[in-house]
PDB file of C-alpha atoms in Angstrom:
ATOM      1  CA  UNK Y   1     -90.535  18.576  63.935  1.00  0.00           C
ATOM      2  CA  UNK Y   2     -92.226  21.830  62.870  1.00  0.00           C
ATOM      3  CA  UNK Y   3     -94.668  21.502  65.756  1.00  0.00           C
ATOM      4  CA  UNK Y   4     -91.799  21.114  68.248  1.00  0.00           C
ATOM      5  CA  UNK Y   5     -90.060  24.162  66.799  1.00  0.00           C
ATOM      6  CA  UNK Y   6     -93.230  26.248  67.108  1.00  0.00           C
ATOM      7  CA  UNK Y   7     -93.727  25.109  70.689  1.00  0.00           C
ATOM      8  CA  UNK Y   8     -90.121  26.043  71.548  1.00  0.00           C
ATOM      9  CA  UNK Y   9     -90.519  29.455  69.890  1.00  0.00           C
ATOM     10  CA  UNK Y  10     -93.730  30.109  71.863  1.00  0.00           C
ATOM     11  CA  UNK Y  11     -92.017  29.145  75.128  1.00  0.00           C
ATOM     12  CA  UNK Y  12     -89.135  31.544  74.438  1.00  0.00           C
ATOM     13  CA  UNK Y  13     -91.553  34.366  73.605  1.00  0.00           C
ATOM     14  CA  UNK Y  14     -93.505  33.704  76.809  1.00  0.00           C
ATOM     15  CA  UNK Y  15     -90.320  34.124  78.833  1.00  0.00           C
ATOM     16  CA  UNK Y  16     -89.228  37.205  76.930  1.00  0.00           C
ATOM     17  CA  UNK Y  17     -92.611  38.952  76.979  1.00  0.00           C
ATOM     18  CA  UNK Y  18     -94.482  38.195  80.224  1.00  0.00           C
ATOM     19  CA  UNK Y  19     -98.264  38.257  80.287  1.00  0.00           C
ATOM     20  CA  UNK Y  20    -100.160  41.522  80.559  1.00  0.00           C
ATOM     21  CA  UNK Y  21    -101.357  40.685  84.083  1.00  0.00           C
ATOM     22  CA  UNK Y  22     -97.817  40.475  85.418  1.00  0.00           C
ATOM     23  CA  UNK Y  23     -96.633  43.441  83.385  1.00  0.00           C
ATOM     24  CA  UNK Y  24     -99.380  45.608  84.883  1.00  0.00           C
ATOM     25  CA  UNK Y  25     -98.567  44.639  88.473  1.00  0.00           C
ATOM     26  CA  UNK Y  26     -96.892  47.436  90.392  1.00  0.00           C
ATOM     27  CA  UNK Y  27     -96.595  48.767  93.912  1.00  0.00           C
ATOM     28  CA  UNK Y  28     -99.708  50.659  94.973  1.00  0.00           C
ATOM     29  CA  UNK Y  29    -100.753  52.290  98.211  1.00  0.00           C
ATOM     30  CA  UNK Y  30    -103.837  50.584  99.679  1.00  0.00           C
ATOM     31  CA  UNK Y  31    -105.744  51.124 102.904  1.00  0.00           C
ATOM     32  CA  UNK Y  32    -106.427  48.593 105.658  1.00  0.00           C
ATOM     33  CA  UNK Y  33    -109.645  49.739 107.336  1.00  0.00           C
ATOM     34  CA  UNK Y  34    -110.951  48.935 110.827  1.00  0.00           C
ATOM     35  CA  UNK Y  35    -113.621  50.715 112.908  1.00  0.00           C
ATOM     36  CA  UNK Y  36    -111.962  53.143 115.307  1.00  0.00           C
ATOM     37  CA  UNK Y  37    -114.306  52.138 118.152  1.00  0.00           C
ATOM     38  CA  UNK Y  38    -113.108  48.489 118.107  1.00  0.00           C
ATOM     39  CA  UNK Y  39    -111.806  47.642 121.581  1.00  0.00           C
ATOM     40  CA  UNK Y  40    -109.614  44.971 123.212  1.00  0.00           C
ATOM     41  CA  UNK Y  41    -111.556  41.787 123.905  1.00  0.00           C
ATOM     42  CA  UNK Y  42    -113.976  42.374 121.021  1.00  0.00           C
ATOM     43  CA  UNK Y  43    -114.418  41.052 117.481  1.00  0.00           C
ATOM     44  CA  UNK Y  44    -114.219  43.540 114.624  1.00  0.00           C
ATOM     45  CA  UNK Y  45    -114.198  43.357 110.837  1.00  0.00           C
ATOM     46  CA  UNK Y  46    -112.240  45.333 108.288  1.00  0.00           C
ATOM     47  CA  UNK Y  47    -111.436  45.408 104.601  1.00  0.00           C
ATOM     48  CA  UNK Y  48    -108.951  46.612 102.014  1.00  0.00           C
ATOM     49  CA  UNK Y  49    -109.669  49.901 100.220  1.00  0.00           C
ATOM     50  CA  UNK Y  50    -107.930  50.609  96.914  1.00  0.00           C
ATOM     51  CA  UNK Y  51    -108.183  54.410  97.312  1.00  0.00           C
ATOM     52  CA  UNK Y  52    -107.299  55.024 100.987  1.00  0.00           C
ATOM     53  CA  UNK Y  53    -107.166  58.826 100.810  1.00  0.00           C
ATOM     54  CA  UNK Y  54    -110.838  58.816  99.822  1.00  0.00           C
ATOM     55  CA  UNK Y  55    -111.869  57.375 103.208  1.00  0.00           C
ATOM     56  CA  UNK Y  56    -109.076  58.577 105.494  1.00  0.00           C
ATOM     57  CA  UNK Y  57    -111.145  61.536 106.709  1.00  0.00           C
ATOM     58  CA  UNK Y  58    -114.344  59.608 107.424  1.00  0.00           C
ATOM     59  CA  UNK Y  59    -115.378  59.732 111.064  1.00  0.00           C
ATOM     60  CA  UNK Y  60    -115.395  56.365 112.824  1.00  0.00           C
ATOM     61  CA  UNK Y  61    -112.918  54.611 110.511  1.00  0.00           C
ATOM     62  CA  UNK Y  62    -109.214  54.017 111.055  1.00  0.00           C
ATOM     63  CA  UNK Y  63    -107.251  53.638 107.827  1.00  0.00           C
ATOM     64  CA  UNK Y  64    -103.721  52.237 107.916  1.00  0.00           C
ATOM     65  CA  UNK Y  65    -101.872  52.537 104.617  1.00  0.00           C
ATOM     66  CA  UNK Y  66     -99.526  49.920 103.222  1.00  0.00           C
ATOM     67  CA  UNK Y  67     -98.005  49.086  99.842  1.00  0.00           C
ATOM     68  CA  UNK Y  68     -98.863  46.020  97.772  1.00  0.00           C
ATOM     69  CA  UNK Y  69     -98.011  44.933  94.272  1.00  0.00           C
ATOM     70  CA  UNK Y  70    -101.346  44.802  92.453  1.00  0.00           C
ATOM     71  CA  UNK Y  71    -102.655  44.955  88.900  1.00  0.00           C
ATOM     72  CA  UNK Y  72    -103.742  48.565  89.131  1.00  0.00           C
ATOM     73  CA  UNK Y  73    -105.738  48.559  85.893  1.00  0.00           C
ATOM     74  CA  UNK Y  74    -108.207  45.953  87.199  1.00  0.00           C
ATOM     75  CA  UNK Y  75    -111.328  46.304  89.391  1.00  0.00           C
ATOM     76  CA  UNK Y  76    -110.938  45.795  93.117  1.00  0.00           C
ATOM     77  CA  UNK Y  77    -112.293  42.245  93.228  1.00  0.00           C
ATOM     78  CA  UNK Y  78    -109.982  41.081  90.454  1.00  0.00           C
ATOM     79  CA  UNK Y  79    -106.990  42.792  92.081  1.00  0.00           C
ATOM     80  CA  UNK Y  80    -107.545  41.420  95.589  1.00  0.00           C
ATOM     81  CA  UNK Y  81    -109.005  37.971  94.928  1.00  0.00           C
ATOM     82  CA  UNK Y  82    -105.598  36.303  94.871  1.00  0.00           C
ATOM     83  CA  UNK Y  83    -104.417  37.944  98.112  1.00  0.00           C
ATOM     84  CA  UNK Y  84    -105.108  36.192 101.430  1.00  0.00           C
ATOM     85  CA  UNK Y  85    -105.514  38.132 104.690  1.00  0.00           C
ATOM     86  CA  UNK Y  86    -104.384  36.519 107.941  1.00  0.00           C
ATOM     87  CA  UNK Y  87    -105.720  38.432 110.954  1.00  0.00           C
ATOM     88  CA  UNK Y  88    -104.905  35.701 113.448  1.00  0.00           C
ATOM     89  CA  UNK Y  89    -108.164  33.827 112.901  1.00  0.00           C
ATOM     90  CA  UNK Y  90    -109.913  32.544 109.822  1.00  0.00           C
ATOM     91  CA  UNK Y  91    -107.983  33.416 106.647  1.00  0.00           C
ATOM     92  CA  UNK Y  92    -109.999  35.158 103.938  1.00  0.00           C
ATOM     93  CA  UNK Y  93    -109.275  36.551 100.516  1.00  0.00           C
ATOM     94  CA  UNK Y  94    -108.748  40.313 100.474  1.00  0.00           C
ATOM     95  CA  UNK Y  95    -111.770  40.995  98.248  1.00  0.00           C
ATOM     96  CA  UNK Y  96    -113.931  40.009 101.250  1.00  0.00           C
ATOM     97  CA  UNK Y  97    -114.147  41.401 104.776  1.00  0.00           C
ATOM     98  CA  UNK Y  98    -111.744  39.898 107.305  1.00  0.00           C
ATOM     99  CA  UNK Y  99    -112.343  39.740 111.042  1.00  0.00           C
ATOM    100  CA  UNK Y 100    -110.040  39.822 114.049  1.00  0.00           C
ATOM    101  CA  UNK Y 101    -110.626  38.798 117.657  1.00  0.00           C
ATOM    102  CA  UNK Y 102    -108.727  41.530 119.474  1.00  0.00           C
ATOM    103  CA  UNK Y 103    -106.794  40.190 122.502  1.00  0.00           C
ATOM    104  CA  UNK Y 104    -107.823  41.756 125.846  1.00  0.00           C
ATOM    105  CA  UNK Y 105    -104.577  43.715 126.278  1.00  0.00           C
ATOM    106  CA  UNK Y 106    -103.817  44.461 122.619  1.00  0.00           C
ATOM    107  CA  UNK Y 107    -102.797  47.931 121.481  1.00  0.00           C
ATOM    108  CA  UNK Y 108    -102.475  46.858 117.835  1.00  0.00           C
ATOM    109  CA  UNK Y 109    -103.614  44.014 115.597  1.00  0.00           C
ATOM    110  CA  UNK Y 110    -101.124  42.417 113.225  1.00  0.00           C
ATOM    111  CA  UNK Y 111    -102.274  41.470 109.726  1.00  0.00           C
ATOM    112  CA  UNK Y 112    -100.293  39.724 107.010  1.00  0.00           C
ATOM    113  CA  UNK Y 113    -101.122  39.497 103.298  1.00  0.00           C
ATOM    114  CA  UNK Y 114     -99.926  36.693 101.066  1.00  0.00           C
ATOM    115  CA  UNK Y 115    -100.172  35.644  97.435  1.00  0.00           C
ATOM    116  CA  UNK Y 116     -99.389  32.051  96.380  1.00  0.00           C
ATOM    117  CA  UNK Y 117     -98.388  31.365 100.024  1.00  0.00           C
ATOM    118  CA  UNK Y 118     -95.724  34.109  99.860  1.00  0.00           C
ATOM    119  CA  UNK Y 119     -96.096  37.126 102.156  1.00  0.00           C
ATOM    120  CA  UNK Y 120     -96.490  40.341 100.169  1.00  0.00           C
ATOM    121  CA  UNK Y 121     -97.240  42.839 102.957  1.00  0.00           C
ATOM    122  CA  UNK Y 122     -97.838  43.181 106.687  1.00  0.00           C
ATOM    123  CA  UNK Y 123     -99.304  45.949 108.812  1.00  0.00           C
ATOM    124  CA  UNK Y 124     -99.968  46.713 112.475  1.00  0.00           C
ATOM    125  CA  UNK Y 125    -103.261  48.548 112.931  1.00  0.00           C
ATOM    126  CA  UNK Y 126    -103.568  50.554 116.174  1.00  0.00           C
ATOM    127  CA  UNK Y 127    -106.563  49.841 118.386  1.00  0.00           C
ATOM    128  CA  UNK Y 128    -107.960  53.295 119.070  1.00  0.00           C
ATOM    129  CA  UNK Y 129    -110.874  52.114 121.264  1.00  0.00           C
ATOM    130  CA  UNK Y 130    -112.741  55.340 120.584  1.00  0.00           C
ATOM    131  CA  UNK Y 131    -115.806  56.012 122.725  1.00  0.00           C
ATOM    132  CA  UNK Y 132    -117.083  58.833 120.490  1.00  0.00           C
ATOM    133  CA  UNK Y 133    -120.035  58.319 118.175  1.00  0.00           C
ATOM    134  CA  UNK Y 134    -119.229  58.956 114.507  1.00  0.00           C
ATOM    135  CA  UNK Y 135    -119.955  62.469 113.270  1.00  0.00           C
ATOM    136  CA  UNK Y 136    -122.973  62.890 111.027  1.00  0.00           C
ATOM    137  CA  UNK Y 137    -123.750  65.245 108.173  1.00  0.00           C
ATOM    138  CA  UNK Y 138    -124.572  68.750 109.334  1.00  0.00           C
ATOM    139  CA  UNK Y 139    -128.213  68.204 108.361  1.00  0.00           C
ATOM    140  CA  UNK Y 140    -128.518  64.633 109.628  1.00  0.00           C
ATOM    141  CA  UNK Y 141    -129.857  63.008 112.796  1.00  0.00           C
ATOM    142  CA  UNK Y 142    -130.015  59.405 113.955  1.00  0.00           C
ATOM    143  CA  UNK Y 143    -133.315  57.650 113.287  1.00  0.00           C
ATOM    144  CA  UNK Y 144    -134.551  54.196 114.270  1.00  0.00           C
ATOM    145  CA  UNK Y 145    -135.514  51.626 111.681  1.00  0.00           C
ATOM    146  CA  UNK Y 146    -138.604  49.448 111.502  1.00  0.00           C
ATOM    147  CA  UNK Y 147    -138.483  45.706 112.228  1.00  0.00           C
ATOM    148  CA  UNK Y 148    -140.270  43.168 110.023  1.00  0.00           C
ATOM    149  CA  UNK Y 149    -143.150  42.994 112.542  1.00  0.00           C
ATOM    150  CA  UNK Y 150    -143.676  46.763 112.347  1.00  0.00           C
ATOM    151  CA  UNK Y 151    -142.115  47.619 115.699  1.00  0.00           C
ATOM    152  CA  UNK Y 152    -139.427  50.241 116.188  1.00  0.00           C
ATOM    153  CA  UNK Y 153    -135.932  48.761 115.934  1.00  0.00           C
ATOM    154  CA  UNK Y 154    -132.949  49.480 118.132  1.00  0.00           C
ATOM    155  CA  UNK Y 155    -130.843  49.702 114.947  1.00  0.00           C
ATOM    156  CA  UNK Y 156    -130.363  53.316 113.854  1.00  0.00           C
ATOM    157  CA  UNK Y 157    -128.940  55.153 110.857  1.00  0.00           C
ATOM    158  CA  UNK Y 158    -128.541  58.829 109.873  1.00  0.00           C
ATOM    159  CA  UNK Y 159    -131.594  60.360 108.243  1.00  0.00           C
ATOM    160  CA  UNK Y 160    -129.324  61.883 105.582  1.00  0.00           C
ATOM    161  CA  UNK Y 161    -126.281  60.179 104.079  1.00  0.00           C
ATOM    162  CA  UNK Y 162    -123.235  62.222 103.191  1.00  0.00           C
ATOM    163  CA  UNK Y 163    -121.574  62.647  99.832  1.00  0.00           C
ATOM    164  CA  UNK Y 164    -118.621  60.347 100.434  1.00  0.00           C
ATOM    165  CA  UNK Y 165    -120.491  57.217  99.368  1.00  0.00           C
ATOM    166  CA  UNK Y 166    -120.051  55.703 102.846  1.00  0.00           C
ATOM    167  CA  UNK Y 167    -122.966  54.965 105.186  1.00  0.00           C
ATOM    168  CA  UNK Y 168    -123.349  53.746 108.762  1.00  0.00           C
ATOM    169  CA  UNK Y 169    -125.823  51.782 110.856  1.00  0.00           C
ATOM    170  CA  UNK Y 170    -125.626  51.653 114.654  1.00  0.00           C
ATOM    171  CA  UNK Y 171    -126.880  48.738 116.705  1.00  0.00           C
ATOM    172  CA  UNK Y 172    -125.998  45.345 118.140  1.00  0.00           C
ATOM    173  CA  UNK Y 173    -123.688  43.536 115.679  1.00  0.00           C
ATOM    174  CA  UNK Y 174    -121.529  40.457 116.210  1.00  0.00           C
ATOM    175  CA  UNK Y 175    -118.428  42.014 114.620  1.00  0.00           C
ATOM    176  CA  UNK Y 176    -118.172  39.588 111.685  1.00  0.00           C
ATOM    177  CA  UNK Y 177    -119.273  41.551 108.637  1.00  0.00           C
ATOM    178  CA  UNK Y 178    -119.642  38.390 106.563  1.00  0.00           C
ATOM    179  CA  UNK Y 179    -122.776  37.646 108.609  1.00  0.00           C
ATOM    180  CA  UNK Y 180    -124.299  41.074 107.951  1.00  0.00           C
ATOM    181  CA  UNK Y 181    -126.139  42.078 104.792  1.00  0.00           C
ATOM    182  CA  UNK Y 182    -127.228  45.558 103.744  1.00  0.00           C
ATOM    183  CA  UNK Y 183    -129.335  46.241 100.637  1.00  0.00           C
ATOM    184  CA  UNK Y 184    -130.367  49.454  98.917  1.00  0.00           C
ATOM    185  CA  UNK Y 185    -133.063  49.167  96.290  1.00  0.00           C
ATOM    186  CA  UNK Y 186    -132.565  45.404  96.211  1.00  0.00           C
ATOM    187  CA  UNK Y 187    -128.821  45.593  95.497  1.00  0.00           C
ATOM    188  CA  UNK Y 188    -126.378  44.344  98.118  1.00  0.00           C
ATOM    189  CA  UNK Y 189    -123.954  46.894  99.530  1.00  0.00           C
ATOM    190  CA  UNK Y 190    -120.291  46.255 100.303  1.00  0.00           C
ATOM    191  CA  UNK Y 191    -119.487  46.399 104.008  1.00  0.00           C
ATOM    192  CA  UNK Y 192    -116.218  48.176 104.716  1.00  0.00           C
ATOM    193  CA  UNK Y 193    -115.873  47.729 108.499  1.00  0.00           C
ATOM    194  CA  UNK Y 194    -117.886  46.540 111.478  1.00  0.00           C
ATOM    195  CA  UNK Y 195    -117.567  46.690 115.251  1.00  0.00           C
ATOM    196  CA  UNK Y 196    -120.122  45.344 117.706  1.00  0.00           C
ATOM    197  CA  UNK Y 197    -121.656  48.851 117.722  1.00  0.00           C
ATOM    198  CA  UNK Y 198    -121.404  50.168 114.149  1.00  0.00           C
ATOM    199  CA  UNK Y 199    -121.489  48.821 110.603  1.00  0.00           C
ATOM    200  CA  UNK Y 200    -119.869  50.967 107.884  1.00  0.00           C
ATOM    201  CA  UNK Y 201    -120.830  50.216 104.299  1.00  0.00           C
ATOM    202  CA  UNK Y 202    -120.591  51.653 100.820  1.00  0.00           C
ATOM    203  CA  UNK Y 203    -123.624  52.726  98.805  1.00  0.00           C
ATOM    204  CA  UNK Y 204    -124.169  50.461  95.768  1.00  0.00           C
ATOM    205  CA  UNK Y 205    -123.238  52.310  92.590  1.00  0.00           C
ATOM    206  CA  UNK Y 206    -126.780  51.951  91.233  1.00  0.00           C
ATOM    207  CA  UNK Y 207    -128.232  53.956  94.133  1.00  0.00           C
ATOM    208  CA  UNK Y 208    -130.042  57.098  92.997  1.00  0.00           C
ATOM    209  CA  UNK Y 209    -130.247  60.447  94.772  1.00  0.00           C
ATOM    210  CA  UNK Y 210    -133.376  61.147  96.802  1.00  0.00           C
ATOM    211  CA  UNK Y 211    -135.270  58.939  99.271  1.00  0.00           C
ATOM    212  CA  UNK Y 212    -133.997  55.343  99.318  1.00  0.00           C
ATOM    213  CA  UNK Y 213    -135.056  52.242 101.247  1.00  0.00           C
ATOM    214  CA  UNK Y 214    -132.213  50.563 103.126  1.00  0.00           C
ATOM    215  CA  UNK Y 215    -132.684  47.007 104.438  1.00  0.00           C
ATOM    216  CA  UNK Y 216    -130.439  45.503 107.123  1.00  0.00           C
ATOM    217  CA  UNK Y 217    -130.239  41.746 107.743  1.00  0.00           C
ATOM    218  CA  UNK Y 218    -128.468  41.004 111.032  1.00  0.00           C
ATOM    219  CA  UNK Y 219    -129.111  37.749 112.881  1.00  0.00           C
ATOM    220  CA  UNK Y 220    -132.877  37.394 113.283  1.00  0.00           C
ATOM    221  CA  UNK Y 221    -133.448  41.080 112.457  1.00  0.00           C
ATOM    222  CA  UNK Y 222    -134.662  42.485 109.157  1.00  0.00           C
ATOM    223  CA  UNK Y 223    -134.781  46.257 109.554  1.00  0.00           C
ATOM    224  CA  UNK Y 224    -135.879  48.878 107.027  1.00  0.00           C
ATOM    225  CA  UNK Y 225    -134.943  52.568 106.901  1.00  0.00           C
ATOM    226  CA  UNK Y 226    -136.039  55.412 104.655  1.00  0.00           C
ATOM    227  CA  UNK Y 227    -133.042  57.688 104.139  1.00  0.00           C
ATOM    228  CA  UNK Y 228    -132.271  60.777 102.085  1.00  0.00           C
ATOM    229  CA  UNK Y 229    -129.223  60.631  99.775  1.00  0.00           C
ATOM    230  CA  UNK Y 230    -128.494  64.136  98.409  1.00  0.00           C
ATOM    231  CA  UNK Y 231    -126.089  62.996  95.698  1.00  0.00           C
ATOM    232  CA  UNK Y 232    -123.560  60.317  94.766  1.00  0.00           C
ATOM    233  CA  UNK Y 233    -119.889  60.412  93.872  1.00  0.00           C
ATOM    234  CA  UNK Y 234    -117.260  58.162  92.345  1.00  0.00           C
ATOM    235  CA  UNK Y 235    -115.829  56.234  95.310  1.00  0.00           C
ATOM    236  CA  UNK Y 236    -118.015  53.147  94.972  1.00  0.00           C
ATOM    237  CA  UNK Y 237    -117.540  53.148  91.183  1.00  0.00           C
ATOM    238  CA  UNK Y 238    -113.774  53.453  91.530  1.00  0.00           C
ATOM    239  CA  UNK Y 239    -113.652  50.545  93.963  1.00  0.00           C
ATOM    240  CA  UNK Y 240    -115.866  48.344  91.783  1.00  0.00           C
ATOM    241  CA  UNK Y 241    -114.570  49.195  88.312  1.00  0.00           C
ATOM    242  CA  UNK Y 242    -111.038  50.522  88.735  1.00  0.00           C
ATOM    243  CA  UNK Y 243    -109.397  53.687  87.397  1.00  0.00           C
ATOM    244  CA  UNK Y 244    -110.922  53.385  83.911  1.00  0.00           C
ATOM    245  CA  UNK Y 245    -114.008  55.068  85.377  1.00  0.00           C
ATOM    246  CA  UNK Y 246    -112.115  58.359  85.102  1.00  0.00           C
ATOM    247  CA  UNK Y 247    -112.455  58.109  81.328  1.00  0.00           C
ATOM    248  CA  UNK Y 248    -116.261  57.640  81.544  1.00  0.00           C
ATOM    249  CA  UNK Y 249    -117.567  59.595  84.549  1.00  0.00           C
ATOM    250  CA  UNK Y 250    -121.276  59.383  85.370  1.00  0.00           C
ATOM    251  CA  UNK Y 251    -123.584  62.063  84.019  1.00  0.00           C
ATOM    252  CA  UNK Y 252    -124.361  65.068  86.157  1.00  0.00           C
ATOM    253  CA  UNK Y 253    -127.986  63.902  86.390  1.00  0.00           C
ATOM    254  CA  UNK Y 254    -126.888  60.643  88.025  1.00  0.00           C
ATOM    255  CA  UNK Y 255    -124.244  62.264  90.213  1.00  0.00           C
ATOM    256  CA  UNK Y 256    -126.249  65.025  91.875  1.00  0.00           C
ATOM    257  CA  UNK Y 257    -129.672  65.663  93.256  1.00  0.00           C
ATOM    258  CA  UNK Y 258    -131.937  68.477  92.075  1.00  0.00           C
ATOM    259  CA  UNK Y 259    -131.326  70.470  95.222  1.00  0.00           C
ATOM    260  CA  UNK Y 260    -128.243  69.293  97.150  1.00  0.00           C
ATOM    261  CA  UNK Y 261    -127.699  70.928 100.510  1.00  0.00           C
ATOM    262  CA  UNK Y 262    -124.591  73.146 100.506  1.00  0.00           C
ATOM    263  CA  UNK Y 263    -124.017  72.347 104.190  1.00  0.00           C
ATOM    264  CA  UNK Y 264    -122.989  68.760 103.413  1.00  0.00           C
ATOM    265  CA  UNK Y 265    -119.359  68.189 102.349  1.00  0.00           C
ATOM    266  CA  UNK Y 266    -118.746  67.195  98.756  1.00  0.00           C
ATOM    267  CA  UNK Y 267    -116.919  63.984  99.610  1.00  0.00           C
ATOM    268  CA  UNK Y 268    -114.591  63.002  96.805  1.00  0.00           C
ATOM    269  CA  UNK Y 269    -112.991  65.731  94.778  1.00  0.00           C
ATOM    270  CA  UNK Y 270    -111.523  64.667  91.459  1.00  0.00           C
ATOM    271  CA  UNK Y 271    -108.129  66.318  91.450  1.00  0.00           C
ATOM    272  CA  UNK Y 272    -105.663  63.784  90.086  1.00  0.00           C
ATOM    273  CA  UNK Y 273    -105.255  60.721  87.907  1.00  0.00           C
ATOM    274  CA  UNK Y 274    -106.932  57.545  89.054  1.00  0.00           C
ATOM    275  CA  UNK Y 275    -104.259  55.239  87.699  1.00  0.00           C
ATOM    276  CA  UNK Y 276    -101.865  56.013  90.527  1.00  0.00           C
ATOM    277  CA  UNK Y 277    -101.931  54.422  93.938  1.00  0.00           C
ATOM    278  CA  UNK Y 278    -100.765  57.738  95.403  1.00  0.00           C
ATOM    279  CA  UNK Y 279    -104.287  59.107  95.444  1.00  0.00           C
ATOM    280  CA  UNK Y 280    -103.828  61.979  97.852  1.00  0.00           C
ATOM    281  CA  UNK Y 281    -105.774  64.212  95.456  1.00  0.00           C
ATOM    282  CA  UNK Y 282    -108.904  62.153  96.095  1.00  0.00           C
ATOM    283  CA  UNK Y 283    -110.235  63.337  99.446  1.00  0.00           C
ATOM    284  CA  UNK Y 284    -113.450  62.629 101.289  1.00  0.00           C
ATOM    285  CA  UNK Y 285    -115.119  62.511 104.651  1.00  0.00           C
ATOM    286  CA  UNK Y 286    -118.218  63.102 106.696  1.00  0.00           C
ATOM    287  CA  UNK Y 287    -116.880  66.518 107.609  1.00  0.00           C
ATOM    288  CA  UNK Y 288    -118.285  68.611 110.387  1.00  0.00           C
ATOM    289  CA  UNK Y 289    -121.229  67.344 112.351  1.00  0.00           C
ATOM    290  CA  UNK Y 290    -122.605  66.627 115.774  1.00  0.00           C
ATOM    291  CA  UNK Y 291    -122.049  63.867 118.291  1.00  0.00           C
ATOM    292  CA  UNK Y 292    -125.140  61.836 119.152  1.00  0.00           C
TER     293      UNK Y 292
END
C-alpha cells in the first residue's frame, strides 16, 4: 500500500515538474547552410549551425535562418540528434550532414525538420548557383595538395586559413559530405557544406596556431596540405560544447598566434551572451580577399 502511494506521488510530481530537458527547450534561431555554388541538377550537402550569425558573412556559404525548439544549454550534437532532416532524399539526423539532389529547374530546395515524427520546422533554401570562387584571406593563395603517391593533386586549399574557424578545399567532390573526411593533426573535422566543387569544414577545436597538416580523404584520393593557421576562435568550441564555453574561454596562448597578421579579419567577435539564439552579436567571415 505504501509502495503504491509513493508511486502515485512520484507520478504526480513528474507531471507537475517536467524534466530538465523539456524545461530547457525553447525557440532558438538556427542556420540551415548550403554551398552558394550548388546548382540545379547537382547534389549538394548542408548542415545545421547553432550560431548562424557567426557564419552568415562567410564567402561561398548560403545561410537560411529558421526557428526550432531546442535544449539551448546542450552541445550541438545532443541538441540536434533527435531532429530528422528530410531534404527529399535519404533522411538523416540533424547532427550529421544532409544531402539534396537539386532538381534541374529548381530555384529553391525544401527541407523539413521533425522530432518524434512531428514536424518542428521547414525552410526553403534559395539555389544561388554562384559561379564565383570563394574569397580568400587577404594574405592567402590557393595551393595544390600532395597525393599519397607524391604527385601534385588537383585538390586545392588556401595557404592561410582565416580566423573564422571555417576552412575550404576545392576539387572534384561527389556532393555527399558523409563520404568525405578531413583531418587536422589526426582529429576529424566537421564538414559544414559541400558542392561538387568545394568542401567547407570547421577546424577541430584542438587545432593549434601555426603550420598544420590537413589530410583529405575523398574517394580513392588521400591528399595532404601544409597550411598556416594564424589563430583560432570560439566558433568550433561553441558548436561542440554549447554556450557554457563563454564561462571558460580558452587562454590567450591557445587562441592566438605569436604574430597574427593584422590584414586577416578577426572572425568571431564576442559581443553578447551565448545562451541566446539571437546571436547577432557574434559575427564572422572571410572578409575581403581576391577571386581565384
